[in-house]
Tab-separated table of C-alpha atoms and ligand atoms in Angstrom:
chain	number	residue	atom	x	y	z
A	1	MET	CA	46.456	-67.223	-58.996
A	2	GLN	CA	44.705	-65.731	-61.990
A	3	ILE	CA	41.101	-64.733	-61.204
A	4	VAL	CA	38.378	-63.738	-63.798
A	5	ILE	CA	35.151	-62.521	-62.628
A	6	ILE	CA	32.220	-63.030	-65.038
A	7	GLY	CA	29.351	-60.413	-65.239
A	8	SER	CA	29.194	-56.666	-64.812
A	9	GLY	CA	25.940	-56.456	-62.307
A	10	ASN	CA	26.020	-55.603	-58.490
A	11	VAL	CA	27.675	-58.650	-57.214
A	12	ALA	CA	30.513	-58.714	-60.007
A	13	TYR	CA	31.006	-54.945	-59.168
A	14	HIS	CA	31.439	-55.682	-55.441
A	15	MET	CA	33.572	-58.667	-55.769
A	16	ALA	CA	36.115	-56.900	-58.133
A	17	LYS	CA	36.001	-54.068	-55.893
A	18	ALA	CA	36.677	-56.254	-52.538
A	19	PHE	CA	39.239	-58.100	-54.198
A	20	THR	CA	41.239	-55.231	-55.689
A	21	GLY	CA	40.768	-53.313	-52.526
A	22	LYS	CA	42.718	-55.938	-50.656
A	23	GLY	CA	45.450	-55.895	-53.429
A	24	ILE	CA	44.274	-59.185	-55.114
A	25	SER	CA	44.569	-58.597	-58.672
A	26	ILE	CA	41.703	-59.404	-61.165
A	27	ALA	CA	43.044	-60.753	-64.639
A	28	GLN	CA	39.737	-59.694	-66.229
A	29	ILE	CA	36.258	-58.845	-65.750
A	30	PHE	CA	34.337	-60.495	-68.603
A	31	GLY	CA	30.794	-60.203	-69.630
A	32	ARG	CA	28.272	-58.860	-72.523
A	33	ASN	CA	27.530	-55.541	-71.314
A	34	GLU	CA	30.410	-53.289	-72.586
A	35	LYS	CA	28.973	-50.114	-71.019
A	36	GLU	CA	28.860	-51.323	-67.504
A	37	LEU	CA	32.164	-53.341	-67.899
A	38	SER	CA	33.884	-50.275	-69.080
A	39	LYS	CA	32.817	-48.437	-65.977
A	40	ILE	CA	33.881	-51.056	-63.667
A	41	SER	CA	37.145	-51.386	-65.463
A	42	GLU	CA	37.846	-47.508	-65.174
A	43	GLU	CA	37.022	-47.337	-61.539
A	44	LEU	CA	38.857	-50.329	-60.454
A	45	LYS	CA	41.541	-50.411	-63.201
A	46	VAL	CA	40.759	-53.963	-64.160
A	47	PRO	CA	41.089	-55.237	-67.775
A	48	TYR	CA	37.757	-56.195	-69.119
A	49	SER	CA	36.524	-58.159	-72.481
A	50	THR	CA	33.288	-58.638	-74.151
A	51	GLY	CA	34.815	-61.242	-76.385
A	52	GLN	CA	37.949	-63.025	-75.737
A	53	LEU	CA	37.592	-64.933	-72.098
A	54	LYS	CA	41.269	-64.923	-70.479
A	55	ASP	CA	43.055	-68.017	-69.246
A	56	ALA	CA	42.668	-68.277	-65.537
A	57	ASP	CA	42.791	-70.541	-62.460
A	58	LEU	CA	39.660	-69.367	-61.074
A	59	TYR	CA	36.258	-68.148	-62.512
A	60	ILE	CA	33.501	-66.301	-60.631
A	61	ILE	CA	30.474	-66.260	-62.446
A	62	CYS	CA	28.329	-63.567	-60.987
A	63	VAL	CA	25.350	-63.519	-63.553
A	64	SER	CA	21.485	-63.643	-63.110
A	65	ASP	CA	20.654	-67.108	-61.894
A	66	ASN	CA	18.907	-67.940	-65.099
A	67	SER	CA	22.136	-67.540	-67.292
A	68	VAL	CA	24.541	-69.156	-65.017
A	69	GLU	CA	24.431	-72.467	-66.874
A	70	GLU	CA	24.584	-70.926	-70.462
A	71	VAL	CA	27.459	-68.672	-69.313
A	72	SER	CA	29.273	-71.578	-67.702
A	73	ARG	CA	29.453	-73.410	-70.928
A	74	SER	CA	31.839	-70.685	-72.142
A	75	ILE	CA	34.547	-72.072	-69.911
A	76	ILE	CA	36.095	-74.987	-71.947
A	77	LYS	CA	39.342	-75.497	-70.143
A	78	LYS	CA	39.134	-78.561	-67.682
A	79	ASP	CA	41.920	-77.777	-65.195
A	80	VAL	CA	40.158	-74.590	-63.582
A	81	LEU	CA	38.042	-73.917	-60.874
A	82	VAL	CA	34.807	-72.444	-61.546
A	83	ALA	CA	32.377	-70.938	-58.920
A	84	HIS	CA	28.913	-69.009	-59.176
A	85	THR	CA	27.630	-66.775	-56.510
A	86	SER	CA	23.947	-67.748	-56.395
A	87	GLY	CA	22.138	-68.538	-53.256
A	88	SER	CA	19.719	-71.144	-54.714
A	89	LEU	CA	21.618	-72.863	-57.478
A	90	PRO	CA	23.601	-76.183	-56.764
A	91	LYS	CA	27.237	-76.095	-58.087
A	92	GLU	CA	26.280	-78.742	-60.520
A	93	ALA	CA	24.375	-75.843	-62.422
A	94	LEU	CA	27.731	-75.176	-63.895
A	95	ALA	CA	28.039	-76.881	-67.137
A	96	GLY	CA	31.682	-78.058	-67.920
A	97	GLU	CA	34.241	-80.492	-67.098
A	98	TYR	CA	36.080	-78.130	-64.637
A	99	ARG	CA	36.128	-78.361	-60.927
A	100	LYS	CA	32.685	-76.787	-59.645
A	101	ALA	CA	32.053	-74.744	-56.451
A	102	SER	CA	29.782	-72.277	-54.960
A	103	PHE	CA	30.963	-68.918	-53.477
A	104	TYR	CA	27.727	-67.277	-51.822
A	105	PRO	CA	28.051	-64.020	-50.307
A	106	LEU	CA	24.925	-63.381	-47.971
A	107	GLN	CA	24.512	-59.788	-48.505
A	108	THR	CA	22.348	-57.416	-50.579
A	109	PHE	CA	24.603	-55.784	-53.263
A	110	SER	CA	23.848	-52.482	-55.206
A	111	LYS	CA	26.564	-50.849	-57.003
A	112	SER	CA	25.559	-47.423	-55.762
A	113	LYS	CA	25.951	-48.658	-51.987
A	114	GLU	CA	29.214	-48.949	-50.218
A	115	LEU	CA	29.535	-52.115	-48.037
A	116	GLU	CA	31.848	-53.456	-45.213
A	117	TYR	CA	33.074	-56.543	-46.904
A	118	GLU	CA	34.519	-57.568	-43.621
A	119	LYS	CA	31.102	-58.402	-42.189
A	120	ILE	CA	29.641	-60.463	-45.174
A	121	PRO	CA	29.168	-64.292	-44.438
A	122	PHE	CA	30.560	-66.183	-47.250
A	123	PHE	CA	29.210	-69.707	-47.809
A	124	ILE	CA	31.657	-71.979	-49.790
A	125	GLU	CA	31.050	-75.370	-51.353
A	126	THR	CA	33.478	-77.235	-53.400
A	127	GLU	CA	34.290	-80.571	-54.901
A	128	ASN	CA	37.552	-81.413	-52.764
A	129	GLY	CA	39.663	-80.130	-50.039
A	130	GLU	CA	42.198	-78.291	-52.226
A	131	ASP	CA	39.611	-76.233	-53.836
A	132	LYS	CA	37.972	-75.442	-50.412
A	133	LYS	CA	41.198	-74.129	-49.253
A	134	ILE	CA	41.756	-71.826	-52.390
A	135	LEU	CA	38.335	-70.414	-51.795
A	136	PHE	CA	38.370	-70.007	-48.157
A	137	GLU	CA	41.729	-68.084	-48.268
A	138	LEU	CA	40.207	-66.028	-51.035
A	139	ALA	CA	37.001	-65.231	-49.108
A	140	SER	CA	38.912	-64.514	-45.950
A	141	SER	CA	40.860	-61.964	-47.464
A	142	ILE	CA	37.876	-59.787	-47.734
A	143	SER	CA	35.845	-61.083	-45.034
A	144	LYS	CA	35.957	-62.330	-41.401
A	145	ASN	CA	32.999	-64.576	-41.685
A	146	VAL	CA	33.560	-67.558	-44.028
A	147	MET	CA	31.872	-70.737	-43.735
A	148	GLU	CA	31.268	-74.061	-45.344
A	149	SER	CA	27.862	-75.001	-46.534
A	150	ASN	CA	26.143	-77.518	-48.805
A	151	HIS	CA	23.495	-76.911	-51.308
A	152	GLU	CA	20.617	-78.067	-49.073
A	153	LYS	CA	21.529	-75.675	-46.134
A	154	ARG	CA	22.221	-72.786	-48.780
A	155	LYS	CA	19.026	-73.000	-50.232
A	156	TYR	CA	17.296	-72.325	-46.724
A	157	ILE	CA	19.917	-69.541	-46.074
A	158	HIS	CA	18.829	-67.924	-49.287
A	159	LEU	CA	15.040	-68.407	-48.434
A	160	THR	CA	15.701	-66.769	-45.136
A	161	ALA	CA	17.416	-63.999	-46.796
A	162	VAL	CA	14.449	-63.374	-49.044
A	163	PHE	CA	12.252	-62.919	-46.079
A	164	ALA	CA	14.538	-60.968	-44.094
A	165	CYS	CA	16.034	-58.543	-46.891
A	166	ASN	CA	13.767	-58.638	-49.960
A	167	PHE	CA	10.362	-58.869	-48.460
A	168	VAL	CA	11.412	-56.235	-45.554
A	169	ASN	CA	12.574	-53.833	-48.415
A	170	HIS	CA	9.549	-54.223	-50.415
A	171	LEU	CA	7.406	-53.291	-47.309
A	172	PHE	CA	9.723	-50.299	-47.085
A	173	SER	CA	8.764	-49.383	-50.630
A	174	ARG	CA	5.035	-49.874	-49.965
A	175	ALA	CA	5.392	-47.803	-46.886
A	176	LYS	CA	6.877	-44.920	-48.979
A	177	GLU	CA	4.187	-45.269	-51.461
A	178	ILE	CA	1.815	-44.297	-48.654
A	179	SER	CA	3.825	-41.674	-47.101
A	180	ASP	CA	4.432	-40.138	-50.666
A	181	SER	CA	0.708	-40.240	-51.322
A	182	GLN	CA	0.226	-37.723	-48.289
A	183	GLU	CA	3.138	-35.770	-48.875
A	184	ILE	CA	4.740	-37.231	-45.671
A	185	PRO	CA	8.863	-37.091	-45.888
A	186	PHE	CA	9.858	-40.758	-45.831
A	187	ASP	CA	12.879	-39.479	-43.857
A	188	TYR	CA	10.618	-39.197	-40.645
A	189	PHE	CA	10.514	-43.004	-40.628
A	190	LEU	CA	14.072	-43.689	-40.844
A	191	PRO	CA	15.028	-43.561	-36.994
A	192	LEU	CA	11.961	-46.198	-36.535
A	193	ILE	CA	13.502	-48.372	-39.299
A	194	GLU	CA	16.906	-48.235	-37.828
A	195	GLU	CA	15.627	-48.994	-34.256
A	196	THR	CA	13.479	-52.108	-35.517
A	197	VAL	CA	16.731	-53.356	-37.115
A	198	GLN	CA	18.884	-52.507	-33.978
A	199	LYS	CA	16.415	-53.953	-31.561
A	200	ILE	CA	16.681	-57.451	-33.053
A	201	HIS	CA	20.463	-57.435	-32.285
A	202	GLU	CA	19.253	-57.769	-28.624
A	203	ILE	CA	15.937	-59.172	-28.766
A	204	GLU	CA	14.289	-62.119	-30.507
A	205	PRO	CA	12.054	-60.745	-33.382
A	206	LYS	CA	9.257	-62.618	-32.018
A	207	MET	CA	9.642	-60.885	-28.639
A	208	ALA	CA	10.146	-57.322	-30.430
A	209	GLN	CA	6.799	-57.193	-32.209
A	210	THR	CA	4.630	-54.269	-31.553
A	211	GLY	CA	1.491	-52.658	-33.511
A	212	PRO	CA	-2.088	-53.041	-33.859
A	213	ALA	CA	-2.023	-56.650	-34.910
A	214	VAL	CA	-0.059	-57.965	-31.850
A	215	ARG	CA	-2.255	-55.872	-29.808
A	216	ASN	CA	-5.399	-57.153	-31.278
A	217	ASP	CA	-6.531	-53.590	-31.649
A	218	VAL	CA	-9.651	-54.408	-34.120
A	219	ARG	CA	-10.641	-50.828	-34.205
A	220	VAL	CA	-7.302	-49.521	-35.630
A	221	LEU	CA	-6.890	-52.354	-37.860
A	222	GLN	CA	-10.169	-51.679	-39.518
A	223	LEU	CA	-9.366	-47.859	-39.607
A	224	HIS	CA	-6.326	-48.823	-41.411
A	225	GLU	CA	-8.155	-51.122	-43.894
A	226	HIS	CA	-10.333	-48.065	-44.904
A	227	LEU	CA	-7.367	-46.085	-45.797
A	228	LEU	CA	-5.855	-48.698	-48.171
A	229	LYS	CA	-6.843	-50.321	-51.523
A	230	ASP	CA	-5.517	-52.998	-53.967
A	231	GLU	CA	-2.105	-54.628	-53.443
A	232	SER	CA	-1.348	-52.637	-50.140
A	233	LEU	CA	-4.614	-53.737	-48.657
A	234	GLU	CA	-3.987	-56.994	-49.322
A	235	ILE	CA	-0.497	-57.105	-47.863
A	236	TYR	CA	-1.930	-55.284	-44.753
A	237	LYS	CA	-4.576	-58.173	-44.271
A	238	THR	CA	-2.021	-60.913	-45.044
A	239	MET	CA	0.683	-59.379	-42.492
A	240	ASN	CA	-1.920	-58.809	-39.863
A	241	HIS	CA	-3.208	-62.510	-40.398
A	242	SER	CA	0.255	-63.712	-40.155
A	243	ILE	CA	1.292	-61.813	-37.035
A	244	GLN	CA	-2.020	-62.860	-35.188
A	245	GLU	CA	-1.515	-66.515	-36.364
A	246	MET	CA	2.123	-66.407	-34.591
A	247	TYR	CA	0.731	-65.176	-31.455
A	248	GLU	CA	-2.347	-67.440	-31.435
A	249	LEU	CA	-4.828	-64.193	-31.325
B	323	LIG	N1	22.572	-58.792	-55.671
B	323	LIG	C1	22.496	-59.435	-54.574
B	323	LIG	O1	22.257	-58.875	-53.486
B	323	LIG	C2	23.169	-60.888	-54.580
B	323	LIG	C3	23.518	-61.265	-53.345
B	323	LIG	C4	24.153	-62.780	-53.383
B	323	LIG	C5	24.215	-63.552	-54.508
B	323	LIG	N2	23.747	-62.959	-55.664
B	323	LIG	C6	23.802	-63.879	-56.810
B	323	LIG	O2	24.882	-63.097	-57.553
B	323	LIG	C7	24.547	-63.444	-59.175
B	323	LIG	C8	24.433	-62.086	-59.704
B	323	LIG	O3	23.362	-61.192	-59.055
B	323	LIG	P1	23.560	-59.529	-59.458
B	323	LIG	O4	22.678	-58.962	-58.165
B	323	LIG	O5	24.884	-59.374	-59.581
B	323	LIG	O6	22.693	-59.312	-60.803
B	323	LIG	P2	22.610	-58.294	-61.624
B	323	LIG	O7	23.074	-57.111	-61.031
B	323	LIG	O8	21.103	-58.271	-62.235
B	323	LIG	O9	23.632	-58.615	-62.703
B	323	LIG	C9	23.363	-59.553	-63.728
B	323	LIG	C10	24.581	-59.911	-64.675
B	323	LIG	O10	24.342	-60.977	-65.304
B	323	LIG	C11	24.583	-60.513	-66.797
B	323	LIG	N3	23.840	-61.665	-67.440
B	323	LIG	C12	22.474	-62.089	-67.521
B	323	LIG	N4	22.309	-62.766	-68.401
B	323	LIG	C13	23.423	-62.916	-69.123
B	323	LIG	C14	23.859	-63.993	-70.189
B	323	LIG	N5	22.855	-64.656	-70.805
B	323	LIG	N6	25.090	-63.839	-70.782
B	323	LIG	C15	25.878	-62.919	-70.062
B	323	LIG	N7	25.859	-62.173	-69.090
B	323	LIG	C16	24.489	-62.300	-68.487
B	323	LIG	C17	23.961	-59.264	-66.811
B	323	LIG	O11	24.530	-58.672	-68.035
B	323	LIG	P3	23.414	-57.441	-68.723
B	323	LIG	O12	23.807	-56.153	-68.056
B	323	LIG	O13	23.886	-57.436	-69.968
B	323	LIG	O14	22.089	-57.971	-68.531
B	323	LIG	C18	24.666	-58.687	-65.542
B	323	LIG	O15	26.002	-58.573	-65.710
B	323	LIG	C19	23.138	-64.077	-59.099
B	323	LIG	O16	23.400	-65.573	-59.043
B	323	LIG	C20	22.457	-63.908	-57.779
B	323	LIG	O17	21.424	-64.812	-57.221
B	323	LIG	C21	22.964	-61.689	-55.740
């Protein structure tokens, strides 16, 4: 099967790396960003192009959600399978007469961070059983955790991921701003962060909550509010409000 990956961002890079790492050849990596494409091409020994989209059996579109539809129009062949990797778009966001699919990897991808692909849950949606088999086989070659999911469910999977990953990471960024402002090395907090994540493998997140808000320690909450301003103060108040509402304090 000839596979073309479209895009040169985080997901395109990791998809190409995961497949080539398992000996699955990628016929082409296609996109508009020559600099990034050539870097990926050189590292993974995969041909690239910014001009001529190669004929293939499967196209995996890994571009920003806003551009999926536009980019999908560049595939004019009908007897091909086209999948996107977005968590929130329906497969119908693909604008062509080909067979459409969703191929969503539930992980946070950054080019500079290596990943254990085996552990990544993949959610697949296709138009028919044959395409389901193709994409299940492909995903199963890199991951031990491949599932089917319709768009309705996937929207909520993605939403949960925004809370569990993107928001949490943003709080790390805000936390680092605070520690940087006092010249406290952020490294001090890494064991705490690691334990916070480890703990929820064994205890429900709701049961694992600690800190001044769940203890309703008003004196500490007020002290912290005096140390903060602007956006971080707003986040602090919103988070405490949310914690206290959950525990009915
Ligand atoms: N990153 C994640 O953790 C993650 C996880 C699961 C799913 N996804 C999904 O995977 C897809 C790709 O995400 P990503 O994180 O890889 O994004 P990204 O790193 O920001 O890369 C986006 C890619 O899309 C290209 N692009 C944007 N608009 C384009 C257009 N009009 N024409 C051609 N190429 C265009 C960009 O090219 P330029 O460099 O030229 O802008 C770039 O190669 C998205 O649907 C996203 O929701 C992401």
